[in-house]
Amino acid sequence: MSDDFEDARVFLELCYFTVSLITDTMSPVQYFKSDFVVLMQPIIEKFVSQFPSPNERQILSNASYRRLVSTYVSKIRPLIDALKQSGLWVLQGTAPQSADTTDLINSVLNSETYDVEQLLILRSVRTNQLIYTPELTLYFNACLLCCQSPIVIVRLYAYSLLRSAPVIVDLRHLSIVLQHAVAIWQKGVVSFEFCAALFLLLTRFSEQRPSAQDENEYEKILQLIVDLHNSSNFETLMCFDPTLRWMFSCFPPELINRVSDTALPSLKENHSGDFIIICHCLALGIGDSSKFGEAVQAALSNVACWAHPIQKEARSSLATLPLSAPESVTPEVVDIIASVLNQPPQTSEPSLYIFAQFLCSYFLGTAAPLHLPLLKSLLNIMAASEGKKNLPIDIQNIVVAICSNPVRFLQVLKETSDNRQLLFSLLKQADSWEKSLVAALISPQTFCLTSDSQAKAAVKLIKEKALTVEEKDNFEFYNRLEINLPLLVTLYPIELRKLVEHLTVAADEDLYYIIIEIFCIVTLQGRTVNECKDMQQFLPTPAYKCEYSELTEIINTALAKEEKNSYETLSTHIDNSLSQFLTIGSASNTALSLLFEHVVWAEGDEVLVIFKRLKLKPALWFASAVASLFAALVSNPNVSLIKLFDERAKNSAEQLVWIGYVIFKRLLPFLRKAIVNEEFSSLPKLLFYPLIEFEVTSDEISLMQKLNSQYQSVLKDLFGVMVHK
């Protein structure tokens, strides 16, 4: 992956810039504002600072202009010396007024050699008098011929002359020039400078919008350039714009289809640019997606020889395909990529560079199955790539993407024993983990979905701040505070007292509501009823009705009952052998919660979509819900849940997962509506105490039976990987 092309392009632009300086009045800021600065800003900043003028003093006094580095300046000095020694340091348009412009240019066109003598003739032409004239086409044709000279300085200077010439605006004239250029293109190998000149012409053409009278000429040009990609020269041309913006902005659909149809045969002849065309076309829904595997096979056969800009664009364009054209990405394609990764580094490393983001998108954005040979190849490369800069990052990202799906990750742990420590070290380096199975296994604690320290930190944060208007209007705020905070406190209700005691000093009404709502959730869950009664004295009792009046009424009503609460009643219908499954932080509770998350991801329906949209870990929600035996979720737990527990869950921990899944599916319409309408303040109620009417239906019984047959064995697998982590 050399940077030879980038170096050549910088030198080309440097030469163009140097030729541009050959004027009567030198204005460095004028050149600084040109397109050249985009490519070579560091060089230009330092070079332009050598040409200060009084009216530009303010700009040039900037520190960036004062930084002169001799190594950069030395790049231009040899060019200036070479131009002066060749006699080319002359102004444009020095020919006598009596000279015939057509004769001058024809003398170059008819020449058998293209050297400094021909350049001096072209330099003498008064190009400012050629605007809108046919002679301008002759001038461009002569410059194109000189771009094919065997002498480097002649090619560079000829490109600079063509780029400095007036723009051809007449499509008839541009058609003549492009005919001449395509004729040279088809004869054989063309120079780097010729490709630069042709790219300039193609870009200018793509920016034109033809009038009705120019449509025939426009179509004629399109037919001229449509098959440019069927040439070994195309890779060099494409390096100037690997995205092919000029092609996709001016080609109509029928020509794009034609290019797409001929791209694969051309790719098989080692024309690397055609792979980019195939990727772009598939992303647009053009071309035969079933042949993508064939294209990948052809690309991987010589990917190490591709120019770096082509490799870079291939990497970028491939990244979107798993989502924009999922039908093209089949397991067979991944098989082909995985097979190449077992080859020597000179082949496997460029292949990995190009397909890294593609594989990340594939495993992150889809429910693709685990590809074990691919994972093993990646870990083997990682083990052997110590000291290499980019490779480990790409491998880590792919491994993280594979393990981002809990279903895949469980399979990874079941089927891989080698490189387990390397795998875990890669996962620990990831910035954050949303998937509970990974978090539980790589956490410092033995078994941990979260920790009381996170609850303590969240409570401390809310006690130390007042809410801003921006936070109250921001979904991220509600996700962080009105979902995560209640979740953490319900998992560790001992932290509730710190919040409730804060009610006496909280100045923000929104904080009052949030704290009282959390108090309400913990009260309805019923696990700490005595502690809640002790904290009841801290509840505000305003003489007027306010936003949290209904919440305080719910709390007072629940705590006023002398009989057993719903949780205590439900507990008598669960066998004592299941008590560990209801204890937050225990291995059994962690495994059961992970089973719920596994089911959510494996089913992949709207339940998963809602959890993702809420940025809520399914395992954490279930841990909170099952610890209270779902008492706060339904309005009639002593009727509907008791019957369900007695029939199905009395001695079966897995049945609690199926019940939790069915209840959450009941919440989907309400959660969907709240998200769509951005009613974020209603999310805590819908997630933690919706108090819905619940009576299990025959369809839900069938669903529970299906889940039991499919996932009952997963709990044992989860215990297995947790014990041997």
XYZ file of C-alpha atoms in Angstrom:
725
model
C 0.000 0.000 0.000
C 2.517 2.569 -1.059
C 1.799 6.236 -1.286
C 3.443 6.581 -4.726
C 0.288 7.982 -6.272
C -0.161 10.595 -3.549
C 3.466 11.661 -3.977
C 3.063 11.883 -7.769
C -0.107 13.940 -7.463
C 1.482 16.336 -4.982
C 4.399 16.802 -7.366
C 1.982 17.388 -10.269
C 0.111 20.032 -8.287
C 3.390 21.542 -7.167
C 4.477 21.923 -10.784
C 1.137 23.470 -11.754
C 1.475 25.883 -8.857
C 5.028 26.775 -9.887
C 4.001 27.456 -13.496
C 1.142 29.601 -12.178
C 3.700 31.813 -10.462
C 5.147 32.878 -13.826
C 3.157 36.107 -14.052
C 3.788 39.830 -14.178
C 2.049 40.436 -10.846
C 2.525 37.747 -8.279
C -0.343 37.477 -5.761
C 0.330 34.669 -3.327
C -3.072 34.876 -1.631
C -4.758 34.405 -5.019
C -2.946 31.115 -5.442
C -3.463 30.205 -1.820
C -7.228 30.370 -2.397
C -7.013 27.988 -5.348
C -7.924 24.303 -5.269
C -4.265 23.535 -4.747
C -4.477 24.397 -1.054
C -6.921 21.541 -0.502
C -4.281 19.053 -1.533
C -1.130 20.756 -0.336
C -2.041 23.209 2.396
C 1.108 22.687 4.496
C 3.391 23.338 1.527
C 1.407 26.324 0.317
C 1.230 27.922 3.747
C 4.990 27.842 3.983
C 5.723 28.760 0.379
C 3.284 31.649 0.091
C 4.765 33.232 3.193
C 7.869 34.005 1.129
C 5.901 36.436 -1.046
C 4.396 39.011 1.330
C 2.899 42.215 0.013
C 1.590 45.243 1.927
C -2.093 44.600 1.274
C -1.764 40.979 2.387
C 0.216 41.637 5.528
C -2.579 40.652 7.901
C -3.059 37.245 6.304
C 0.609 36.535 5.966
C 1.362 37.545 9.558
C -0.484 34.458 10.756
C 1.785 32.001 12.543
C 1.102 29.243 10.029
C 2.540 31.426 7.251
C 5.660 32.187 9.224
C 6.598 28.551 9.631
C 9.103 27.899 6.880
C 10.498 24.444 6.481
C 13.424 24.122 4.131
C 12.452 20.593 3.098
C 9.193 21.875 1.618
C 10.797 24.853 -0.051
C 13.381 22.546 -1.561
C 10.608 20.744 -3.445
C 9.884 23.844 -5.522
C 13.395 25.164 -6.081
C 14.487 22.300 -8.389
C 11.324 22.840 -10.437
C 12.033 26.537 -10.835
C 15.644 25.786 -11.770
C 14.567 23.132 -14.299
C 12.038 25.474 -15.911
C 14.573 28.274 -16.172
C 17.282 26.021 -17.583
C 14.813 24.713 -20.173
C 13.853 28.240 -21.149
C 10.254 27.639 -20.015
C 10.186 30.382 -17.370
C 8.332 32.659 -19.783
C 4.970 34.368 -19.706
C 1.951 33.050 -21.589
C 1.094 34.766 -24.868
C 4.429 36.190 -26.017
C 3.811 35.478 -29.707
C 3.703 38.542 -32.003
C 0.264 39.944 -32.798
C 0.840 39.093 -36.453
C 1.410 35.385 -35.706
C -1.335 33.022 -36.861
C -2.552 31.072 -33.811
C -3.875 28.162 -35.871
C -0.539 27.734 -37.648
C 1.333 27.836 -34.340
C -0.803 25.114 -32.753
C -0.869 22.974 -35.918
C 2.913 22.978 -35.951
C 2.757 21.202 -32.592
C -0.006 18.820 -33.669
C 1.956 17.841 -36.767
C 5.214 17.365 -34.917
C 6.651 13.885 -34.510
C 8.306 14.726 -31.187
C 7.016 16.562 -28.147
C 9.689 18.368 -26.229
C 10.555 21.842 -24.945
C 10.343 23.384 -28.414
C 6.669 22.424 -28.742
C 5.952 23.714 -25.221
C 7.476 27.091 -26.050
C 5.175 27.326 -29.064
C 2.109 26.531 -26.921
C 3.307 28.925 -24.225
C 3.538 31.707 -26.786
C -0.147 31.354 -27.771
C -2.427 34.126 -26.488
C -4.914 31.785 -24.812
C -7.059 34.646 -23.517
C -8.029 35.284 -27.151
C -9.126 31.670 -27.739
C -12.285 31.730 -25.604
C -15.284 30.325 -27.563
C -13.088 29.738 -30.642
C -12.396 26.429 -32.436
C -8.677 27.089 -31.980
C -9.099 26.349 -28.270
C -9.851 22.710 -29.132
C -6.623 22.556 -31.140
C -4.733 23.981 -28.164
C -6.183 21.334 -25.825
C -5.380 18.561 -28.312
C -1.792 19.753 -28.562
C -1.462 19.833 -24.759
C -2.807 16.279 -24.557
C -0.194 15.098 -27.050
C 2.567 16.782 -25.059
C 1.272 15.019 -21.921
C 2.454 11.823 -23.633
C 6.019 13.062 -24.065
C 8.816 10.800 -22.790
C 10.297 13.846 -21.012
C 8.874 14.328 -17.487
C 9.214 18.119 -17.356
C 7.424 18.392 -20.702
C 4.490 16.293 -19.471
C 4.194 18.279 -16.246
C 4.369 21.612 -18.056
C 1.854 20.497 -20.704
C -0.646 19.536 -17.994
C -0.151 22.934 -16.367
C -0.812 24.673 -19.696
C -4.014 22.694 -20.277
C -5.270 23.370 -16.763
C -4.478 27.086 -17.027
C -6.230 27.466 -20.396
C -9.766 28.882 -20.673
C -12.505 26.351 -19.946
C -14.244 24.872 -22.989
C -17.936 25.669 -22.598
C -19.156 24.623 -26.044
C -20.067 20.923 -25.993
C -19.233 20.596 -29.686
C -15.688 21.751 -28.983
C -15.405 19.573 -25.876
C -16.580 16.594 -27.921
C -13.712 17.109 -30.372
C -11.175 17.237 -27.542
C -12.567 14.122 -25.856
C -12.557 12.237 -29.174
C -8.867 13.063 -29.470
C -8.227 12.034 -25.845
C -10.084 8.722 -26.184
C -8.152 7.931 -29.374
C -4.879 8.331 -27.452
C -6.359 6.334 -24.534
C -7.201 3.385 -26.760
C -3.752 3.174 -28.364
C -2.050 1.814 -25.236
C -0.478 2.943 -22.003
C -0.954 6.619 -21.195
C 1.035 8.770 -18.798
C 0.085 9.871 -15.312
C -0.136 13.473 -16.534
C -2.419 12.470 -19.411
C -4.782 10.784 -16.928
C -4.753 13.953 -14.834
C -5.682 16.020 -17.894
C -8.417 13.578 -18.947
C -9.841 13.562 -15.426
C -9.993 17.365 -15.537
C -11.943 17.212 -18.806
C -14.315 14.529 -17.513
C -14.998 16.498 -14.345
C -15.792 19.640 -16.318
C -18.061 17.652 -18.607
C -19.949 16.099 -15.674
C -20.669 19.594 -14.348
C -22.387 20.666 -17.575
C -26.142 20.586 -18.024
C -26.902 20.481 -21.755
C -29.535 22.609 -23.410
C -32.061 21.046 -25.792
C -29.923 21.897 -28.824
C -26.854 20.275 -27.236
C -28.486 16.978 -26.288
C -27.154 15.110 -29.323
C -23.611 16.303 -28.661
C -23.953 15.423 -24.970
C -25.116 11.913 -25.848
C -22.231 11.596 -28.305
C -19.740 12.366 -25.536
C -21.390 9.857 -23.207
C -21.003 7.122 -25.811
C -17.351 8.119 -26.177
C -16.478 7.735 -22.503
C -18.791 4.927 -21.366
C -16.210 2.207 -21.995
C -13.194 3.965 -20.505
C -13.195 1.476 -17.627
C -12.355 -1.395 -20.003
C -8.714 -0.371 -20.063
C -5.631 -0.993 -17.987
C -5.240 2.806 -17.842
C -8.457 3.174 -15.856
C -6.858 2.464 -12.478
C -4.582 5.496 -12.853
C -7.470 7.692 -13.998
C -9.616 6.484 -11.143
C -6.997 7.370 -8.548
C -7.834 11.043 -9.089
C -11.382 10.380 -7.859
C -11.950 6.825 -6.615
C -15.601 7.613 -5.883
C -16.209 8.096 -9.637
C -18.349 11.133 -8.959
C -17.952 12.297 -12.551
C -19.349 9.007 -13.874
C -22.334 8.634 -11.556
C -23.311 12.294 -11.875
C -23.620 12.321 -15.672
C -24.303 8.731 -16.781
C -28.016 7.924 -17.209
C -29.318 4.620 -15.734
C -28.987 2.711 -19.001
C -25.279 3.584 -19.258
C -24.691 2.738 -15.589
C -26.271 -0.639 -16.335
C -23.985 -1.063 -19.320
C -20.924 -0.251 -17.230
C -22.110 -2.610 -14.493
C -22.628 -5.467 -16.970
C -19.101 -5.175 -18.355
C -17.346 -4.480 -15.041
C -16.980 -8.103 -13.899
C -15.250 -9.358 -17.090
C -12.989 -6.324 -16.907
C -12.233 -6.999 -13.223
C -11.189 -10.544 -14.126
C -8.591 -8.987 -16.428
C -7.058 -7.338 -13.318
C -8.685 -3.928 -13.807
C -9.053 -3.013 -10.140
C -11.232 0.051 -10.663
C -14.085 -2.141 -11.857
C -14.474 -3.581 -8.372
C -15.374 -0.094 -7.115
C -17.891 0.238 -9.942
C -19.502 -3.066 -8.946
C -19.733 -2.007 -5.285
C -21.227 1.394 -6.119
C -23.739 -0.138 -8.517
C -24.877 -2.764 -6.010
C -25.332 -0.055 -3.381
C -27.615 1.746 -5.859
C -29.583 -1.418 -6.593
C -27.977 -1.872 -10.009
C -26.436 -5.076 -11.287
C -26.672 -8.767 -10.479
C -26.137 -9.214 -6.738
C -25.715 -12.977 -7.161
C -22.367 -12.368 -8.897
C -20.869 -10.384 -6.017
C -19.078 -13.464 -4.707
C -17.487 -13.921 -8.130
C -16.385 -10.280 -8.038
C -14.873 -10.715 -4.569
C -13.000 -13.807 -5.753
C -11.598 -11.899 -8.733
C -10.656 -8.900 -6.598
C -8.836 -10.943 -3.974
C -6.651 -12.579 -6.611
C -4.597 -9.398 -7.095
C -5.696 -6.985 -4.373
C -2.134 -6.585 -3.109
C -1.190 -4.902 -6.413
C -3.906 -2.244 -6.299
C -3.027 1.419 -5.937
C -3.599 2.740 -2.437
C -6.445 5.142 -3.421
C -8.277 2.185 -4.997
C -7.755 0.073 -1.887
C -8.960 2.903 0.306
C -12.128 3.478 -1.742
C -12.825 -0.251 -1.922
C -12.653 -0.394 1.869
C -15.067 2.524 2.162
C -17.575 1.404 -0.478
C -17.652 -2.165 0.821
C -18.577 -0.962 4.307
C -22.070 0.069 3.194
C -22.991 -3.067 1.239
C -24.242 -5.291 4.088
C -26.937 -2.702 4.806
C -27.535 -1.110 1.393
C -27.435 -4.360 -0.603
C -27.871 -7.211 1.911
C -28.953 -9.656 -0.799
C -25.447 -9.494 -2.283
C -23.725 -10.487 0.959
C -24.046 -14.242 1.344
C -22.194 -16.695 3.606
C -20.304 -17.810 0.494
C -18.809 -14.310 0.199
C -17.560 -14.511 3.784
C -16.158 -17.980 3.015
C -14.119 -16.504 0.158
C -12.738 -13.710 2.346
C -11.925 -16.093 5.197
C -10.029 -18.433 2.864
C -7.706 -15.618 1.769
C -6.858 -14.696 5.367
C -5.021 -18.004 5.727
C -2.591 -17.054 2.950
C 0.819 -15.354 3.452
C 0.829 -11.781 4.866
C 1.544 -10.144 1.496
C -1.911 -11.356 0.388
C -3.872 -11.626 3.631
C -2.998 -8.189 5.026
C -4.176 -6.091 2.023
C -7.288 -8.277 1.848
C -8.009 -7.682 5.521
C -7.490 -3.933 5.097
C -10.027 -3.760 2.266
C -12.682 -6.012 3.814
C -12.341 -5.012 7.491
C -15.161 -2.453 7.555
C -17.286 -4.699 5.355
C -17.024 -7.508 7.898
C -17.737 -5.099 10.755
C -20.906 -3.848 9.056
C -21.931 -7.389 8.194
C -21.718 -8.686 11.755
C -22.897 -5.496 13.456
C -25.821 -4.748 11.181
C -27.196 -8.232 10.606
C -28.008 -11.379 12.547
C -25.426 -13.270 10.502
C -24.357 -16.629 11.954
C -20.936 -17.136 13.448
C -18.222 -17.860 10.889
C -15.783 -19.859 12.993
C -12.980 -20.223 10.374
C -12.987 -16.441 9.919
C -12.719 -15.805 13.661
C -9.896 -18.313 14.063
C -8.022 -16.803 11.113
C -8.356 -13.332 12.628
C -7.086 -14.452 16.019
C -4.152 -16.261 14.381
C -3.229 -13.138 12.383
C -3.567 -11.062 15.541
C -1.260 -13.360 17.449
C 1.341 -13.064 14.667
C 0.969 -9.325 13.984
C 2.539 -7.856 17.084
C 4.073 -4.472 16.316
C 2.013 -3.730 13.218
C 0.073 -0.495 13.511
C -3.272 -0.801 11.693
C -3.822 -4.541 11.524
C -4.660 -5.127 15.203
C -7.209 -2.292 15.157
C -9.057 -3.786 12.191
C -8.977 -7.251 13.727
C -10.200 -5.952 17.063
C -13.090 -4.150 15.379
C -14.139 -7.279 13.489
C -13.893 -9.475 16.591
C -15.912 -6.942 18.579
C -18.515 -6.891 15.782
C -18.748 -10.689 15.804
C -19.163 -10.745 19.581
C -21.636 -7.848 19.581
C -24.458 -10.340 19.120
C -24.941 -12.352 22.350
C -26.137 -15.386 20.394
C -22.947 -15.426 18.329
C -20.771 -14.689 21.347
C -22.167 -17.639 23.276
C -21.372 -19.846 20.297
C -17.858 -18.369 20.161
C -17.280 -19.289 23.794
C -18.693 -22.785 23.328
C -16.635 -23.620 20.248
C -13.310 -21.910 20.921
C -10.882 -22.787 23.657
C -7.642 -21.707 21.976
C -6.804 -18.009 22.051
C -9.450 -17.408 24.754
C -7.205 -14.927 26.581
C -6.412 -13.105 23.330
C -10.136 -12.914 22.580
C -10.924 -11.434 25.992
C -8.050 -8.964 25.764
C -9.463 -7.684 22.460
C -12.929 -7.299 23.965
C -11.618 -5.445 27.006
C -10.008 -2.838 24.742
C -13.383 -1.862 23.248
C -14.641 1.525 24.444
C -17.923 0.262 25.905
C -20.131 -2.779 25.835
C -23.884 -2.801 25.386
C -24.123 -6.581 25.347
C -24.528 -8.005 28.829
C -22.901 -11.388 28.253
C -19.606 -9.759 27.286
C -19.879 -7.281 30.161
C -20.539 -10.080 32.640
C -17.571 -12.131 31.497
C -14.939 -9.412 31.220
C -15.920 -7.513 34.381
C -13.610 -7.631 37.428
C -16.382 -9.202 39.520
C -17.074 -12.908 39.301
C -20.558 -12.533 37.824
C -21.824 -9.064 37.140
C -24.335 -7.435 34.820
C -23.749 -4.134 36.558
C -22.586 -3.143 40.045
C -23.720 -1.204 43.077
C -20.884 1.253 42.384
C -22.666 2.306 39.193
C -25.854 2.857 41.173
C -23.962 4.879 43.787
C -22.369 7.036 41.064
C -25.715 7.648 39.342
C -27.389 8.642 42.610
C -24.498 10.915 43.533
C -24.658 12.627 40.139
C -28.352 13.411 40.361
C -27.980 14.755 43.894
C -25.281 17.171 42.821
C -26.998 18.861 39.923
C -30.026 20.768 38.749
C -31.514 19.863 35.397
C -30.947 22.170 32.440
C -33.602 22.970 29.875
C -31.497 21.247 27.219
C -31.375 18.038 29.240
C -35.103 18.029 29.792
C -35.681 18.252 26.035
C -33.048 15.675 25.113
C -33.683 11.972 24.557
C -30.174 11.129 25.737
C -31.063 12.740 29.060
C -34.121 10.555 29.478
C -32.179 7.473 28.466
C -29.426 8.229 30.976
C -31.555 9.512 33.826
C -35.153 8.417 33.522
C -34.368 4.886 32.349
C -30.908 4.013 33.630
C -31.270 5.637 37.052
C -34.552 3.863 37.965
C -33.097 0.628 36.603
C -29.977 0.869 38.759
C -31.927 1.825 41.880
C -34.397 -1.034 41.430
C -31.451 -3.408 41.131
C -29.853 -1.907 44.250
C -32.771 -0.422 46.233
C -30.516 0.394 49.174
C -29.530 3.499 47.194
C -33.118 4.758 47.251
C -32.757 6.270 50.722
C -30.058 8.674 49.498
C -32.418 9.923 46.809
C -35.479 10.211 49.022
C -33.591 12.081 51.730
C -32.563 14.513 48.986
C -36.221 15.498 48.537
C -35.900 17.931 51.429
C -33.197 19.936 49.620
C -33.931 19.390 45.914
C -34.834 22.692 44.294
C -35.776 21.401 40.854
C -39.380 20.244 40.394
C -38.292 17.790 37.719
C -35.890 16.202 40.180
C -38.734 15.877 42.654
C -40.765 13.987 40.071
C -37.895 11.681 39.041
C -37.026 10.751 42.630
C -40.646 10.192 43.673
C -41.246 8.095 40.560
C -38.293 5.861 41.461
C -39.691 5.607 45.000
C -43.009 4.543 43.437
C -41.339 1.844 41.297
C -39.434 0.352 44.245
C -42.589 0.423 46.376
C -44.673 -1.380 43.754
C -41.973 -3.988 43.229
C -42.403 -4.786 46.915
C -38.995 -6.272 47.722
C -38.138 -3.651 50.362
C -41.534 -2.725 51.763
C -40.289 -2.085 55.329
C -37.522 0.251 54.143
C -40.035 2.114 51.980
C -42.308 2.619 54.997
C -39.357 4.101 56.901
C -38.712 6.554 54.033
C -42.358 7.494 53.621
C -41.878 10.421 56.008
C -39.650 12.166 53.452
C -42.393 12.376 50.831
C -43.526 15.963 50.209
C -47.140 16.742 51.115
C -48.040 19.924 49.220
C -51.438 21.474 49.942
C -52.104 21.662 46.224
C -52.277 19.082 43.453
C -49.039 18.831 41.435
C -47.359 16.564 38.891
C -46.272 13.990 41.440
C -49.489 13.944 43.506
C -50.663 10.776 41.761
C -47.329 9.091 42.470
C -47.412 9.904 46.174
C -50.969 8.604 46.323
C -49.899 5.302 44.734
C -47.032 5.011 47.228
C -49.179 5.797 50.256
C -51.922 3.394 49.146
C -49.459 0.555 48.570
C -47.713 1.070 51.912
C -50.961 1.421 53.842
C -52.006 -2.174 53.142
C -51.545 -4.464 56.104
C -51.830 -7.715 54.168
C -49.005 -9.163 52.110
C -48.059 -7.159 49.034
C -48.101 -8.709 45.572
C -44.417 -9.651 45.626
C -44.715 -11.427 48.958
C -47.796 -13.287 47.756
C -46.163 -14.313 44.476
C -43.058 -15.526 46.307
C -45.071 -18.246 48.000
C -45.868 -19.692 44.579
C -42.189 -20.061 43.612
C -40.181 -23.005 44.912
C -37.376 -22.183 47.347
C -34.924 -23.830 44.971
C -35.367 -20.851 42.634
C -34.518 -18.197 45.247
C -30.983 -17.702 43.889
C -32.426 -16.900 40.472
C -34.184 -13.906 42.054
C -31.128 -12.558 43.907
C -29.419 -9.674 42.099
C -25.713 -10.316 41.588
C -25.884 -14.083 41.960
C -24.602 -16.345 39.217
C -28.076 -17.816 38.813
C -29.753 -14.422 38.411
C -27.065 -13.330 35.957
C -27.433 -16.489 33.858
C -31.228 -16.220 33.837
C -31.061 -12.563 32.769
C -28.576 -13.449 30.047
C -30.978 -16.123 28.829
C -33.654 -13.442 28.420
C -31.215 -11.280 26.444
C -30.239 -14.281 24.331
C -33.892 -14.891 23.444
C -34.422 -11.213 22.564
C -31.479 -11.270 20.145
C -32.216 -14.708 18.737
C -35.851 -13.860 17.992
C -34.776 -10.544 16.419
C -38.284 -9.085 16.257
C -39.650 -5.729 17.434
C -38.678 -6.521 21.021
C -35.020 -6.182 20.023
C -35.754 -3.009 18.036
C -37.344 -1.349 21.070
C -34.508 -2.325 23.392
C -31.990 -0.931 20.903
C -33.962 2.273 20.454
C -34.081 2.749 24.219
C -30.376 1.867 24.532
C -31.448 -0.516 27.278
C -29.798 -3.859 27.976
C -32.469 -6.569 27.929
C -30.677 -8.523 30.655
C -30.753 -5.574 33.059
C -34.449 -4.900 32.510
C -35.229 -8.555 33.096
C -33.020 -8.744 36.212
C -35.009 -5.898 37.737
C -38.363 -7.344 36.654
C -37.768 -10.959 37.703
C -36.308 -9.982 41.089
C -39.758 -8.587 41.933
C -41.551 -11.434 40.115
C -43.034 -8.902 37.652
C -45.253 -7.532 40.451
C -45.068 -3.905 39.265
C -45.727 -4.703 35.605
C -49.311 -5.958 35.792
C -52.324 -4.573 37.611
C -53.689 -7.945 38.718
C -50.625 -10.020 39.680
C -52.427 -11.942 42.414
C -54.759 -13.358 39.781
C -52.992 -13.708 36.445
C -49.413 -14.319 37.597
C -50.230 -16.706 40.427
C -52.092 -18.951 38.023
C -49.240 -18.789 35.520
C -46.590 -19.488 38.174
C -48.510 -22.453 39.558
C -48.984 -23.987 36.121
C -45.565 -23.306 34.615
C -42.916 -21.594 36.709
C -43.154 -23.055 40.205
C -40.059 -25.221 39.724
C -38.698 -23.890 36.410
C -36.427 -20.858 36.209
C -36.561 -20.859 32.405
C -40.335 -20.402 32.484
C -39.796 -17.067 34.250
C -37.878 -15.934 31.148
C -40.690 -16.931 28.807
C -43.199 -15.110 31.033
C -41.017 -11.983 31.051
C -40.739 -12.092 27.261
C -44.516 -12.385 26.825
C -45.152 -9.485 29.215
C -42.635 -7.256 27.433
C -44.295 -8.008 24.092
C -47.524 -6.736 25.654
C -45.753 -3.422 26.325
C -44.569 -2.952 22.726
C -47.513 -0.861 21.397
C -47.214 1.589 24.294
C -43.430 1.864 24.051
C -43.560 2.284 20.271
C -46.101 5.088 20.575
C -44.061 6.873 23.258
C -40.897 6.722 21.150
C -42.595 7.846 17.933
C -44.361 10.736 19.688
C -41.204 11.568 21.697
C -43.107 11.209 24.954
C -39.907 10.320 26.764
C -41.170 11.206 30.220
C -43.635 8.302 30.007
C -40.901 5.699 29.423
C -40.114 4.932 33.107
C -43.767 4.132 33.779
C -44.089 1.969 30.668
C -40.906 0.054 31.438
C -41.082 -0.383 35.202
C -44.681 0.028 36.419
C -47.117 0.019 33.477
C -49.704 -1.892 35.580
C -51.309 -3.398 32.489
C -54.248 -5.778 32.546
C -52.736 -9.184 31.911
C -54.308 -12.549 31.285
C -52.207 -14.949 29.252
C -53.738 -15.946 25.899
C -53.552 -19.225 24.005
C -51.204 -17.614 21.454
C -48.902 -16.523 24.270
C -48.979 -20.031 25.736
C -47.949 -21.359 22.313
C -45.153 -18.785 22.143
C -43.881 -19.836 25.570
C -43.899 -23.473 24.493
C -41.947 -22.592 21.352
C -39.383 -20.608 23.354
C -39.026 -23.486 25.797
C -38.329 -25.998 23.035
C -35.806 -23.715 21.315
C -33.891 -22.121 24.172
C -34.216 -24.292 27.277
C -30.713 -25.710 26.794
C -29.172 -22.232 26.529
C -29.290 -21.697 30.312
C -26.981 -24.662 30.804
C -24.628 -23.281 28.134
C -24.559 -19.906 29.875
C -23.685 -21.497 33.201
C -20.958 -23.427 31.410
C -19.213 -20.410 29.879
C -19.554 -18.397 33.097
C -17.931 -21.117 35.183
C -15.015 -21.500 32.742
C -14.475 -17.850 31.931
